[in-house]
Short mmCIF file of C-alpha atoms and ligand atoms in Angstrom, two decimals:
data_model
loop_
_atom_site.label_atom_id
_atom_site.label_comp_id
_atom_site.label_asym_id
_atom_site.label_seq_id
_atom_site.Cartn_x
_atom_site.Cartn_y
_atom_site.Cartn_z
CA MET A 1414 114.32 71.85 85.88
CA PRO A 1415 117.20 73.13 87.81
CA GLU A 1416 117.20 72.96 91.47
CA GLU A 1417 116.85 76.75 92.13
CA GLU A 1418 113.84 77.06 89.94
CA LEU A 1419 112.12 74.51 92.03
CA GLU A 1420 113.29 76.48 95.11
CA LEU A 1421 111.84 79.72 93.66
CA ILE A 1422 108.63 77.83 92.96
CA GLY A 1423 108.72 76.42 96.49
CA GLN A 1424 108.30 79.63 97.93
CA PHE A 1425 104.67 79.95 96.58
CA ALA A 1426 103.38 76.42 96.68
CA ARG A 1427 101.47 75.26 99.58
CA LYS A 1428 103.26 71.83 99.13
CA LYS A 1429 106.50 70.50 98.07
CA LEU A 1430 106.27 70.19 94.18
CA ASN A 1431 108.15 67.89 91.80
CA ALA A 1432 109.59 68.90 88.75
CA ASP A 1433 107.19 66.43 86.88
CA GLU A 1434 104.37 68.16 88.36
CA LEU A 1435 104.90 71.37 87.19
CA TYR A 1436 104.65 73.12 83.81
CA THR A 1437 106.55 76.32 83.29
CA PHE A 1438 106.67 79.00 80.66
CA SER A 1439 107.78 82.26 80.32
CA LEU A 1440 105.74 85.50 79.18
CA ILE A 1441 106.39 89.01 78.35
CA LEU A 1442 104.38 90.82 81.06
CA CYS A 1443 104.51 94.36 79.69
CA ASP A 1444 106.84 96.85 78.13
CA ASN A 1445 108.01 100.49 77.81
CA GLU A 1446 106.15 100.80 74.04
CA ILE A 1447 103.51 103.30 73.56
CA ASP A 1448 100.30 101.51 74.16
CA ARG A 1449 96.95 102.15 72.40
CA ASP A 1450 95.91 104.69 75.20
CA SER A 1451 99.09 106.63 74.28
CA GLU A 1452 100.56 105.82 77.54
CA LYS A 1453 103.75 103.97 78.36
CA PHE A 1454 105.75 102.66 81.48
CA THR A 1455 109.07 104.27 82.48
CA VAL A 1456 111.74 101.81 82.55
CA SER A 1457 111.95 102.28 86.19
CA ALA A 1458 108.29 101.44 86.73
CA LEU A 1459 109.06 98.10 84.74
CA HIS A 1460 111.67 97.57 87.65
CA THR A 1461 109.49 98.17 90.37
CA LEU A 1462 106.53 96.06 88.61
CA ALA A 1463 109.01 93.25 87.83
CA LYS A 1464 109.29 92.84 91.91
CA LEU A 1465 105.74 93.60 92.37
CA PHE A 1466 104.60 90.91 90.12
CA VAL A 1467 106.41 88.14 91.57
CA GLY A 1468 104.00 85.39 93.38
CA LYS A 1469 100.91 86.71 91.55
CA THR A 1470 98.72 84.70 89.87
CA GLY A 1471 97.44 85.29 86.37
CA ILE A 1472 94.48 83.69 84.36
CA PHE A 1473 93.82 82.47 80.95
CA ASP A 1474 91.04 84.70 79.50
CA HIS A 1475 88.95 86.52 81.80
CA ASN A 1476 86.42 84.05 82.18
CA MET A 1477 88.48 80.89 83.14
CA LYS A 1478 88.52 81.44 86.95
CA SER A 1479 88.99 77.76 88.03
CA LYS A 1480 92.04 76.91 90.08
CA ASP A 1481 93.54 74.74 86.85
CA GLN A 1482 93.49 77.79 84.70
CA THR A 1483 95.68 79.79 86.69
CA ALA A 1484 99.44 80.39 86.84
CA ARG A 1485 101.64 81.99 89.19
CA ILE A 1486 104.92 84.16 88.49
CA TYR A 1487 107.78 82.80 90.34
CA ALA A 1488 110.56 85.01 88.70
CA ALA A 1489 110.52 88.23 86.71
CA GLU A 1490 113.21 90.40 85.33
CA VAL A 1491 113.66 93.65 83.26
CA MET A 1492 115.38 92.92 79.64
CA THR A 1493 116.44 95.32 77.00
CA ASP A 1494 116.83 94.96 73.30
CA PRO A 1495 118.70 97.61 71.89
CA GLN A 1496 118.14 96.34 68.41
CA ARG A 1497 114.57 97.36 68.78
CA LYS A 1498 113.48 100.67 69.54
CA THR A 1499 110.06 101.84 70.60
CA ALA A 1500 107.80 104.45 68.86
CA ASP A 1501 109.46 107.32 70.90
CA GLY A 1502 113.04 105.95 70.30
CA GLU A 1503 113.98 104.28 73.72
CA ASP A 1504 115.42 100.44 73.57
CA TYR A 1505 112.34 98.36 73.83
CA THR A 1506 112.47 97.00 77.35
CA TYR A 1507 110.21 94.61 79.06
CA ILE A 1508 109.44 92.42 81.91
CA LYS A 1509 110.03 88.54 81.13
CA ALA A 1510 108.46 86.81 83.86
CA LYS A 1511 108.52 82.86 84.39
CA ALA A 1512 105.04 81.30 85.63
CA TYR A 1513 104.22 77.93 86.85
CA MET A 1514 100.96 75.75 86.85
CA VAL A 1515 100.63 72.44 88.65
CA ARG A 1516 99.58 69.96 85.80
CA THR A 1517 96.37 68.51 86.23
CA GLU A 1518 94.13 66.53 83.73
CA LYS A 1519 92.00 69.53 83.41
CA ASN A 1520 94.90 72.02 82.09
CA LYS A 1521 96.21 69.34 79.88
CA ASP A 1522 94.76 71.18 76.69
CA LEU A 1523 95.51 74.78 77.83
CA ILE A 1524 99.45 73.43 78.18
CA ALA A 1525 99.29 71.88 74.90
CA GLU A 1526 97.94 75.47 73.53
CA ILE A 1527 100.73 77.37 75.27
CA ASP A 1528 103.55 74.57 73.94
CA ALA A 1529 101.88 75.29 70.39
CA GLY A 1530 102.70 78.91 70.88
CA ILE A 1531 99.12 80.32 70.34
CA LYS A 1532 99.78 84.00 70.69
CA LYS A 1533 97.86 85.69 73.38
CA GLU A 1534 98.16 89.19 74.75
CA THR A 1535 98.99 89.78 78.32
CA SER A 1536 97.14 92.39 80.29
CA VAL A 1537 98.18 93.49 83.61
CA GLY A 1538 96.31 95.31 86.48
CA CYS A 1539 98.32 97.54 88.67
CA CYS A 1540 98.09 100.97 90.63
CA ILE A 1541 100.29 103.81 89.34
CA LYS A 1542 101.01 106.98 91.45
CA ASP A 1543 102.86 109.18 89.09
CA ILE A 1544 101.63 110.17 85.25
CA SER A 1545 103.39 112.94 83.65
CA CYS A 1546 103.19 114.36 80.07
CA SER A 1547 106.25 113.37 77.80
CA ILE A 1548 105.91 116.84 76.31
CA CYS A 1549 106.01 119.09 79.38
CA GLY A 1550 106.70 116.76 82.19
CA ARG A 1551 103.92 117.89 84.31
CA ASN A 1552 102.08 115.85 86.40
CA ILE A 1553 98.92 114.99 84.72
CA LYS A 1554 96.93 114.19 88.26
CA THR A 1555 98.08 117.49 90.26
CA GLU A 1556 98.85 119.84 87.80
CA GLY A 1557 97.57 119.04 84.29
CA CYS A 1558 98.64 120.50 80.96
CA GLU A 1559 97.30 121.77 77.63
CA HIS A 1560 99.02 118.75 75.63
CA GLN A 1561 96.90 116.01 74.51
CA LYS A 1562 97.90 112.25 74.50
CA GLY A 1563 98.37 110.99 70.91
CA LYS A 1564 98.83 114.52 69.17
CA VAL A 1565 102.25 115.67 67.55
CA TYR A 1566 103.86 118.55 69.09
CA GLY A 1567 106.85 119.83 67.43
CA GLY A 1568 107.26 116.57 65.75
CA LYS A 1569 107.19 114.88 69.04
CA LEU A 1570 104.42 112.72 70.17
CA CYS A 1571 102.69 113.23 73.33
CA CYS A 1572 102.05 110.25 75.29
CA TYR A 1573 101.65 109.96 79.32
CA LEU A 1574 104.70 108.34 81.17
CA LEU A 1575 103.45 105.92 83.96
CA SER A 1576 105.81 105.67 87.02
CA GLU A 1577 105.91 104.61 90.30
CA PRO A 1578 103.57 101.63 90.36
CA THR A 1579 102.51 101.00 94.02
CA ASP A 1580 100.83 97.56 93.64
CA ALA A 1581 100.16 94.81 91.21
CA TYR A 1582 97.17 92.98 91.38
CA GLU A 1583 96.84 90.35 88.66
CA TRP A 1584 97.77 89.72 84.91
CA SER A 1585 95.97 87.49 82.63
CA PHE A 1586 96.37 86.08 78.93
CA VAL A 1587 93.90 87.02 76.65
CA ALA A 1588 93.39 85.12 73.51
CA VAL A 1589 94.23 87.16 70.20
CA PRO A 1590 90.53 87.79 68.79
CA ALA A 1591 90.00 90.09 71.74
CA GLN A 1592 93.32 91.77 71.49
CA LYS A 1593 91.99 94.94 70.51
CA ASN A 1594 90.13 95.32 73.89
CA ALA A 1595 93.03 94.04 75.80
CA GLY A 1596 95.73 95.99 77.29
CA VAL A 1597 97.01 97.43 80.23
CA ILE A 1598 94.52 98.45 82.84
CA LYS A 1599 95.72 101.47 84.98
CA SER A 1600 93.85 102.71 88.14
CA PHE A 1601 94.22 106.42 87.58
CA ASN A 1602 91.00 106.94 85.24
CA PRO A 1603 87.97 107.49 87.19
CA ALA A 1604 84.86 105.74 87.60
CA GLN A 1605 85.24 102.49 85.30
CA GLU A 1606 88.82 101.62 85.49
CA THR A 1607 89.01 102.50 89.13
CA ALA A 1608 85.81 100.18 89.71
CA LYS A 1609 87.52 97.34 87.64
CA LEU A 1610 90.60 97.71 89.97
CA ALA A 1611 88.53 97.57 92.98
CA GLU A 1612 86.99 94.33 91.96
CA TRP A 1613 90.54 93.01 91.12
CA ALA A 1614 91.78 94.04 94.51
CA ASN A 1615 88.91 92.44 95.98
CA GLU A 1616 89.12 89.01 94.43
CA TYR A 1617 92.93 89.29 95.06
CA LYS A 1618 92.17 89.90 98.66
CA ASN A 1619 89.68 86.85 98.95
CA GLU A 1620 92.14 84.60 97.21
CA LEU A 1621 94.89 85.88 99.92
CA LYS A 1622 92.09 85.05 102.84
CA ALA A 1623 91.32 81.75 101.18
CA ASP A 1624 94.98 80.86 101.06
CA ILE A 1625 95.29 82.36 104.89
CA ILE A 1626 92.38 80.20 106.02
CA ARG A 1627 93.54 76.99 104.21
CA ALA A 1628 96.77 77.28 105.66
CA ALA A 1629 95.65 78.25 109.26
CA ALA A 1630 93.60 75.08 109.37
CA SER A 1631 96.84 73.02 109.87
CA VAL A 1632 98.89 75.32 111.48
CA ILE A 1633 96.36 76.69 114.19
CA PRO A 1634 93.44 74.29 113.96
CA GLU A 1635 91.82 75.70 117.14
CA MET A 1636 90.87 79.12 115.61
CA LYS A 1637 87.62 79.47 113.96
CA SER A 1638 87.62 80.24 110.45
CA ALA A 1639 84.96 82.86 110.56
CA ALA A 1640 86.97 84.74 113.07
CA LEU A 1641 90.05 84.35 111.02
CA ASP A 1642 87.90 85.64 108.17
CA GLU A 1643 86.92 88.76 110.15
CA ILE A 1644 90.71 89.58 111.22
CA CYS A 1645 91.62 89.64 107.48
CA ASP A 1646 88.88 91.77 106.53
CA SER A 1647 90.32 94.30 108.56
CA LEU A 1648 93.93 93.92 107.07
CA SER A 1649 95.57 95.54 104.31
CA LEU A 1650 96.85 93.78 101.31
CA ASP A 1651 100.20 94.11 102.29
CA MET A 1652 99.49 92.70 105.80
CA LEU A 1653 97.63 90.03 104.28
CA ARG A 1654 100.65 89.06 101.75
CA GLU A 1655 102.58 88.92 105.00
CA MET A 1656 100.27 86.74 106.96
CA ARG A 1657 99.84 84.49 104.17
CA SER A 1658 103.61 83.80 103.37
CA ALA A 1659 104.13 83.28 107.37
CA PHE A 1660 101.18 80.67 107.23
CA ASP A 1661 102.18 79.11 104.50
CA MET A 1662 105.62 78.34 105.94
CA SER A 1663 104.37 77.12 109.01
CA ALA A 1664 101.98 74.89 107.12
CA ARG A 1665 104.39 73.51 105.04
CA LYS A 1666 106.44 72.53 108.08
CA ASN A 1667 103.44 70.88 109.29
CA LEU A 1668 102.37 68.97 106.22
CA PRO A 1669 103.81 65.72 105.19
CA VAL A 1670 105.30 65.42 101.60
CA VAL A 1671 102.59 64.46 99.49
CA ARG A 1672 103.17 63.51 95.67
CA GLN A 1673 100.58 63.80 92.99
CA LEU A 1674 100.96 60.92 90.75
CA ASP A 1675 98.19 61.41 88.32
CA CYS A 1676 100.29 64.06 86.47
CA LYS A 1677 101.94 63.54 83.18
CA LYS A 1678 105.67 63.71 82.90
CA ALA A 1679 107.12 66.63 81.83
CA ASP A 1680 108.94 66.32 78.62
CA GLY A 1681 111.37 68.98 79.68
CA GLU A 1682 111.59 70.18 76.31
CA ASN A 1683 108.92 73.19 76.85
CA GLU A 1684 109.86 73.88 80.23
CA ASN A 1685 111.53 77.43 79.50
CA SER A 1686 110.29 77.84 75.89
CA GLU A 1687 110.16 81.73 75.37
CA TYR A 1688 106.47 82.31 75.07
CA LYS A 1689 106.18 85.65 72.99
CA ILE A 1690 103.33 87.77 72.89
ZN1 ZN B 1380 102.16 118.63 78.61
#
């Protein structure tokens, strides 16, 4: 693994990791194709999302929430394939992300599964500020229009264009049998999806809090975790993220470098293999 990659990963890990402790893989996070809800991300939304997803953790299938089954995105870039067109004729554009996992005995099978290229679909959770109609360009949330997504008007398919993402919560891999129900979960639909996003935001907040409290134990051991917990409750996600990275950095300076030797050595071959969905 190149040194720059290790450095990128180092920004997120709580301790210094060695190349042989890490498993990395690439995945396509989301794209500008019209999805099964007749909605699509704009290319500019993909650029914003690529930035927002760096540092975010993902899970494999929704019920596997143990630490061993999570991966973290450490780099993401927007790629375009001019040879391939979307249903509405744009160049196919997608976010290619790189993620890492720390190898453990427990995630050995999962890693083997990824290496074997077992297909999974990615689903992402994010907040979208602007949704507009592809036919008339009106803002769906504030103005509304007479067009129905999924219908064809004058030979043109109506879809909703999703732009201006404001936050990204989590991403997950869903095994193919569940594919029909998987997809991009967006925050603009009332009730159900809002509740789902609130749940995700809450889980994400708890994850940030747990990280902060863990790091604080070594940086400011005098601080009671209950007090810190209460402080964290009053902070926004952005502030929590800021606090976590500050604590993480200080904690890393305080900690001796520990090496885990129970991990299998990476064979290097699959480290950056393309993991297409
Ligand atoms: Zn319209």
